[in-house]
mmCIF file of C-alpha atoms in Angstrom:
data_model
loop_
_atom_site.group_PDB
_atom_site.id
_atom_site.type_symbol
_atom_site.label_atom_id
_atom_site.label_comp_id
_atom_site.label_asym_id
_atom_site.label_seq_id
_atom_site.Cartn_x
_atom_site.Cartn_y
_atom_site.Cartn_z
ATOM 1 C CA UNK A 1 -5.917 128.988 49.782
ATOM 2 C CA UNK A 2 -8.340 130.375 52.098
ATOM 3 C CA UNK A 3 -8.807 133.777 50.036
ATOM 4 C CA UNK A 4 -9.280 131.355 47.059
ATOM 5 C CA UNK A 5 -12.194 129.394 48.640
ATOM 6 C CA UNK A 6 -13.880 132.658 50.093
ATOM 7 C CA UNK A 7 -14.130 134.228 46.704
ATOM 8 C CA UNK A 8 -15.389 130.580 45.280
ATOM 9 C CA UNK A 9 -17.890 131.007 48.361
ATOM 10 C CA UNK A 10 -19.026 134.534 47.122
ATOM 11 C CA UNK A 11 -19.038 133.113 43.109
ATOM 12 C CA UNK A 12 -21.185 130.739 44.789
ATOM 13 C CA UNK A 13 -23.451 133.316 46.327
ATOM 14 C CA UNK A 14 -23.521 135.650 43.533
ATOM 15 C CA UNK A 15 -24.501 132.666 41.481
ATOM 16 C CA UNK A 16 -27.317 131.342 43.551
ATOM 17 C CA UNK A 17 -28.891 135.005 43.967
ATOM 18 C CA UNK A 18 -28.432 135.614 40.321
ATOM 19 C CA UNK A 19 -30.733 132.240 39.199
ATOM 20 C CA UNK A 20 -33.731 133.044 41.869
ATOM 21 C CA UNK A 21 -33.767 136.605 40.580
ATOM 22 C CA UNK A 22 -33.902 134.135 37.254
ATOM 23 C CA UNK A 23 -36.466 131.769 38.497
ATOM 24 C CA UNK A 24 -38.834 134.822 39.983
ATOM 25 C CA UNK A 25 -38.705 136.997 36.606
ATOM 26 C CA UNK A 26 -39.301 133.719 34.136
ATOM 27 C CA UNK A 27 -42.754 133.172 35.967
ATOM 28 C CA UNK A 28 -43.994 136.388 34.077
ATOM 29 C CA UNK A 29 -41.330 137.054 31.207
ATOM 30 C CA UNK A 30 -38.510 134.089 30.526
ATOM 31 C CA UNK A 31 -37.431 136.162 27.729
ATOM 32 C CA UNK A 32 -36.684 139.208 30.261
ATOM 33 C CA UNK A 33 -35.135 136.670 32.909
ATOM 34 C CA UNK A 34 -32.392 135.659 29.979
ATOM 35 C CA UNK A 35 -31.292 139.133 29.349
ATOM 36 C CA UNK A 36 -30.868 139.816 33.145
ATOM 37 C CA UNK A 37 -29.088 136.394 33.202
ATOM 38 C CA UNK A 38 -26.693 137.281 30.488
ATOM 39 C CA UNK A 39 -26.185 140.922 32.018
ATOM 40 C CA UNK A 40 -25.364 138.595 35.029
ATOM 41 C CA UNK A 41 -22.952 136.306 33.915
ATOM 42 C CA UNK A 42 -21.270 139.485 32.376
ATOM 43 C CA UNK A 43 -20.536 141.161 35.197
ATOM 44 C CA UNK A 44 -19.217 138.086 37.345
ATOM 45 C CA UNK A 45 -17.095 136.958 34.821
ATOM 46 C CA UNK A 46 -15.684 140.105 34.008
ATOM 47 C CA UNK A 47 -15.579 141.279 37.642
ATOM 48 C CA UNK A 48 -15.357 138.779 40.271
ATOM 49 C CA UNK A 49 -12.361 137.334 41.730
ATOM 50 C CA UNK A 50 -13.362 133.792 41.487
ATOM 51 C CA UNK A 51 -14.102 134.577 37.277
ATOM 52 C CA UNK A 52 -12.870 131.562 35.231
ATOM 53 C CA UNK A 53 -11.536 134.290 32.571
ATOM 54 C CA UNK A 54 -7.519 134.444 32.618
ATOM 55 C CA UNK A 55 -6.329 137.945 33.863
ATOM 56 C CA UNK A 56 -4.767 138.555 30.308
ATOM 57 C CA UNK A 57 -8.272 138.311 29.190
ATOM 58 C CA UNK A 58 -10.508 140.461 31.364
ATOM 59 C CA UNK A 59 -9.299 144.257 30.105
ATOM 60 C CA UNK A 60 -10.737 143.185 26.743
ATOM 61 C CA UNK A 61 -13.813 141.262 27.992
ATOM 62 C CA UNK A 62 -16.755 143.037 26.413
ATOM 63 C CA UNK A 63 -19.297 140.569 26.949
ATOM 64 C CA UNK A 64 -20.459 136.731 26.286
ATOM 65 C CA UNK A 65 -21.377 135.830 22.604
ATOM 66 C CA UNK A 66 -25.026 134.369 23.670
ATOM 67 C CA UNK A 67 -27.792 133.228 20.975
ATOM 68 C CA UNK A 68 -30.942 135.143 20.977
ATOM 69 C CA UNK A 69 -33.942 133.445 23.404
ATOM 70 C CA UNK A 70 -36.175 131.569 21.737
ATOM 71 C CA UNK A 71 -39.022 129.716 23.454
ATOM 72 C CA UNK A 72 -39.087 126.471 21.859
ATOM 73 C CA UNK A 73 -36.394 125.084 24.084
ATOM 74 C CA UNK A 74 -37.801 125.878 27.165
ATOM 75 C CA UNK A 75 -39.404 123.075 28.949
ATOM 76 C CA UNK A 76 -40.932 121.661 31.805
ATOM 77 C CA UNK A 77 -40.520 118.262 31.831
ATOM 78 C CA UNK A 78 -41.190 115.413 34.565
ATOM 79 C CA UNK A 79 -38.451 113.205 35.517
ATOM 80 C CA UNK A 80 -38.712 109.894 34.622
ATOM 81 C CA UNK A 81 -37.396 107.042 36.385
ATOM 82 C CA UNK A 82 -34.398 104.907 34.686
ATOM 83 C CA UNK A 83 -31.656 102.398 35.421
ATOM 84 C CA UNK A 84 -29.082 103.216 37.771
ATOM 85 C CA UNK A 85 -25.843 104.343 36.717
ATOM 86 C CA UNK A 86 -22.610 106.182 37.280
ATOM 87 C CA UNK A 87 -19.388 107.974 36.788
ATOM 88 C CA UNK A 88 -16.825 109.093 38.527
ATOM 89 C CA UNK A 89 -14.599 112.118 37.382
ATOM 90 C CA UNK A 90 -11.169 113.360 38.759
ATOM 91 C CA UNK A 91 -11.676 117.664 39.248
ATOM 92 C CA UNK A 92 -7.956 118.156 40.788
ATOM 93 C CA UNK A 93 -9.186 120.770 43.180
ATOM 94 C CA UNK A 94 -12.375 119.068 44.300
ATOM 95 C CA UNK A 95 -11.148 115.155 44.143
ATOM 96 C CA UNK A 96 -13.300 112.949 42.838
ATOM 97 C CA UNK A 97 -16.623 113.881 41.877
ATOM 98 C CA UNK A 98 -19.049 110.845 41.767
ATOM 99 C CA UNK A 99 -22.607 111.014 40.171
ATOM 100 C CA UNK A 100 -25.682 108.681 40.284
ATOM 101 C CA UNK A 101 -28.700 108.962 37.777
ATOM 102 C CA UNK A 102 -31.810 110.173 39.179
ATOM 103 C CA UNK A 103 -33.824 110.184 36.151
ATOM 104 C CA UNK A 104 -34.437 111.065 32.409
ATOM 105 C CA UNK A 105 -36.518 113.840 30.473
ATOM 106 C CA UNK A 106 -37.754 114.377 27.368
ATOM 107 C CA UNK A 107 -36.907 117.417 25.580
ATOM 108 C CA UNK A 108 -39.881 116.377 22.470
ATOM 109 C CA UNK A 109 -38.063 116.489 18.930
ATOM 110 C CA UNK A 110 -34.484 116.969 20.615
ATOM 111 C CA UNK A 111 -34.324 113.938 22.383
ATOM 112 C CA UNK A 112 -33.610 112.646 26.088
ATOM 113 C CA UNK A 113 -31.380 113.938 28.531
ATOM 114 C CA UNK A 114 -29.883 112.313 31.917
ATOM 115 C CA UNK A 115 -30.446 113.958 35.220
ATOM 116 C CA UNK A 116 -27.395 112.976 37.393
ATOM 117 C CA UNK A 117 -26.991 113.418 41.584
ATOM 118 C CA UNK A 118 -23.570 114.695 42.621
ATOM 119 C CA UNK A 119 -23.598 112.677 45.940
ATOM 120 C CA UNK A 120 -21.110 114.750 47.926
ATOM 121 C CA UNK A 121 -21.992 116.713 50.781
ATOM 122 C CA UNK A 122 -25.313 118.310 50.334
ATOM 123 C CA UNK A 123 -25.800 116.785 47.106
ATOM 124 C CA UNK A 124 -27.490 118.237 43.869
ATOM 125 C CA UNK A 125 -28.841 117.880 40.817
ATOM 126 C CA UNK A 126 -26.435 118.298 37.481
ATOM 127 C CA UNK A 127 -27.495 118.580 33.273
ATOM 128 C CA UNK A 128 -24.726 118.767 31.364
ATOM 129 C CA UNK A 129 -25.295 119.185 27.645
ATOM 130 C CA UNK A 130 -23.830 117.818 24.458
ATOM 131 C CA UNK A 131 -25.502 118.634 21.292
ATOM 132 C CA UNK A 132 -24.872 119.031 17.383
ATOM 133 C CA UNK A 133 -23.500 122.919 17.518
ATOM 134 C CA UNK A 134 -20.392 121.330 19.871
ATOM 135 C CA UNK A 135 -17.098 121.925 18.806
ATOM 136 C CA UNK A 136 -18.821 123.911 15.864
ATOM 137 C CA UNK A 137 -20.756 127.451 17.428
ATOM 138 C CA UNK A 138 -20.523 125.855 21.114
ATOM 139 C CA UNK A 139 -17.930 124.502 23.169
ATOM 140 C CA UNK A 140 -16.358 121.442 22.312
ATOM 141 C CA UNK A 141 -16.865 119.604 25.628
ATOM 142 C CA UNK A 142 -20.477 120.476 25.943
ATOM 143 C CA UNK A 143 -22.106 122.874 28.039
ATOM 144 C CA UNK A 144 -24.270 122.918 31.630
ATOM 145 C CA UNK A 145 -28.287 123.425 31.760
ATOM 146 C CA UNK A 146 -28.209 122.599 35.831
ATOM 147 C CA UNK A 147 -25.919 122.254 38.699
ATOM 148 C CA UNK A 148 -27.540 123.694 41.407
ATOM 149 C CA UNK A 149 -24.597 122.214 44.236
ATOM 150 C CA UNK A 150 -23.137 125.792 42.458
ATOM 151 C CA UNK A 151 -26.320 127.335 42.278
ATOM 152 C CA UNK A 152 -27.443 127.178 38.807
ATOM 153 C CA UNK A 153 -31.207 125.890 39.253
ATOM 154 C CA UNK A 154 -33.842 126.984 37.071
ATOM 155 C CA UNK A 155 -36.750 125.678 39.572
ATOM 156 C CA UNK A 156 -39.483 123.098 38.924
ATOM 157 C CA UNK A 157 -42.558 123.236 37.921
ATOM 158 C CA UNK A 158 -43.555 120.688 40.462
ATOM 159 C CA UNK A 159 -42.727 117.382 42.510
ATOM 160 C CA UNK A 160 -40.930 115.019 40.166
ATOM 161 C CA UNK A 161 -40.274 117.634 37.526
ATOM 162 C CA UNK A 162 -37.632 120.165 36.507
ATOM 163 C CA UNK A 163 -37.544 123.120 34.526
ATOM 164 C CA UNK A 164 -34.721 122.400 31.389
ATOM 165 C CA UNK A 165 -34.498 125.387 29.391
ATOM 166 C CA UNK A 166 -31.068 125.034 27.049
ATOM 167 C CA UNK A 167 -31.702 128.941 26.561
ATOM 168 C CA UNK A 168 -29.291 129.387 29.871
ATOM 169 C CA UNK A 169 -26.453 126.564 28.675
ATOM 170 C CA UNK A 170 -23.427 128.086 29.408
ATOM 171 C CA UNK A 171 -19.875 127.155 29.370
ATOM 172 C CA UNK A 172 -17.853 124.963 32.252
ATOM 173 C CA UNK A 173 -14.963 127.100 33.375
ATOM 174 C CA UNK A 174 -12.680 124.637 31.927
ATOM 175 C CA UNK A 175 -13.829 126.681 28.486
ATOM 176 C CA UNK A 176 -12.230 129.501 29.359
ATOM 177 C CA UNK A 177 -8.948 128.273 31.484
ATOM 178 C CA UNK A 178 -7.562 124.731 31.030
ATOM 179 C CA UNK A 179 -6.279 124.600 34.283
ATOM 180 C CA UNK A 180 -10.132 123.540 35.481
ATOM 181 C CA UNK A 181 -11.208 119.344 35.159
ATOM 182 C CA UNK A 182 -14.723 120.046 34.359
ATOM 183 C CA UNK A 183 -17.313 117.229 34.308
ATOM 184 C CA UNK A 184 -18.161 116.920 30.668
ATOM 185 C CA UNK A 185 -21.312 115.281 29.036
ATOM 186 C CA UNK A 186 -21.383 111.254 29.697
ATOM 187 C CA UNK A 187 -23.011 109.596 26.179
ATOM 188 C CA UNK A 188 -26.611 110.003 28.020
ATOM 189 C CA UNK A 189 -26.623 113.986 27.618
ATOM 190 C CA UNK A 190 -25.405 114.271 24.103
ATOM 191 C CA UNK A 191 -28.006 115.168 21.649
ATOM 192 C CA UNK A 192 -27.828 114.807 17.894
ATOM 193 C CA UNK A 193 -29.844 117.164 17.184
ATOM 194 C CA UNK A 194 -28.571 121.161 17.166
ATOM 195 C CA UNK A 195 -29.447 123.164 20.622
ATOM 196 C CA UNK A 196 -27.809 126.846 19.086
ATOM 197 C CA UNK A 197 -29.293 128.754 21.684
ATOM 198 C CA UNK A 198 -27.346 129.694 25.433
ATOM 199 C CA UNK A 199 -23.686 130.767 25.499
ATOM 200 C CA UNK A 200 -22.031 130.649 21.904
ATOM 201 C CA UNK A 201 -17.901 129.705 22.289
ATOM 202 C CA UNK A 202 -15.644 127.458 20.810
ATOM 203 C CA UNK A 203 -12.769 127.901 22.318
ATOM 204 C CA UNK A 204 -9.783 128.787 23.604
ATOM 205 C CA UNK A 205 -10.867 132.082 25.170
ATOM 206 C CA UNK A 206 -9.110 134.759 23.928
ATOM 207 C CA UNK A 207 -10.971 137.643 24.713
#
C-alpha cells in the first residue's frame, strides 16, 4: 500500500510538471504545447508505475489515438456565478468524493459547462466532459478538461476565469481498467454538440 501511494505521489508529480511545461509553451504556441502534452501522456502511461494501462497491455502500447489540435476549441472563458449544487460519488480507493459548483462557462456555439470544487483536503477545481462523439469516437463515460487536485490545470487567463481548451480531454483511468470508480460527467457537463478533438477511445483498452 505504501509503494502504491508513492508511485500515485510521483503520477501526481509527473502530472503537475507535465501541464506547467503545458501552460508555459501555450503562451507562445498552444499547438506545440499539445504535441508535447501527447508525447507526455505517452510516456507516463506507457512507463510509469502508477499507469492506468493493464500490464497485459503496455508491451503493445504504441501510443494514444489523439485528434489533431485545432484552435476553435480553445477558450478563455470567465466563470460565471450559478446556483449551488452537488454530488457525491463513491471512488473505492479514495471514499467519497463530494463536489460543489463554483461556476459556469460558456464555450460559444458548444454550449455551457459546470465548474465543480472537490472539497477535500486542499481542494480543486474539476471539468469533466460529456459531448456528442461519447460512446461513438470518445469514451463512453465522458472525458476530463480540468482536475488540477491531480494536476491537470491549464491556467487562467485571469481572476475569475479559466482557460477550457477540450483539445487536452483525455480519458479517466476507469477507461482503460475497470477496477477505477471515476467521477463521470453530472447532466451539467454534457454537451450536445460534437467536441472530436483530445484523446480518441471507446473502450475497453486493448492495446
Amino acid at each position: 500500500m505504501a509503494l502504491d501511494s508513492l508511485d500515485a505521489l510521483d503520477w501526481r508529480r509527473w502530472t503537475a510538471a507535465l501541464y506547467a511545461q503545458v501552460r508555459t509553451a501555450a503562451a507562445d504556441d498552444p499547438q506545440a504545447a499539445h504535441r508535447h502534452w501527447r508525447r507526455g501522456r505517452d510516456a507516463m502511461l506507457a512507463d510509469h508505475p502508477a499507469s492506468p494501462l493493464l500490464p497485459e497491455h503496455r508491451d503493445g502500447f504504441r501510443g494514444l489515438a489523439v485528434a489533431p489540435y485545432d484552435p476553435a476549441f480553445r477558450f478563455d472563458v470567465e466563470v460565471e456565478t450559478t446556483e449551488p449544487d452537488a454530488f457525491e460519488v463513491e471512488t473505492g480507493t479514495d471514499g467519497v468524493a463530494r463536489f460543489t459548483r463554483a461556476g459556469r462557462v460558456h464555450l460559444q456555439a458548444l454550449g455551457t459547462l459546470d465548474v465543480w470544487w472537490l472539497g477535500t483536503y486542499g481542494g480543486g477545481v474539476f471539468v469533466p466532459l460529456r459531448d456528442g462523439t461519447s460512446g461513438r469516437s470518445t469514451y463512453g463515460g465522458g472525458r476530463y478538461v480540468l482536475d488540477t487536485v491531480k494536476g491537470a490545470d491549464l491556467g487562467s487567463p485571469g481572476a475569475g476565469a479559466l482557460t477550457i481548451d477540450l483539445n487536452f480531454a483525455y480519458n479517466p483511468s476507469c477507461a482503460y481498467d475497470p477496477a477505477w470508480a471515476c467521477p463521470l460527467a453530472p447532466p451539467g457537463n454534457h454537451l450536445t454538440a460534437d467536441a472530436g478533438v483530445g484523446e480518441q477511445h471507446v473502450g475497453p483498452w486493448v492495446g
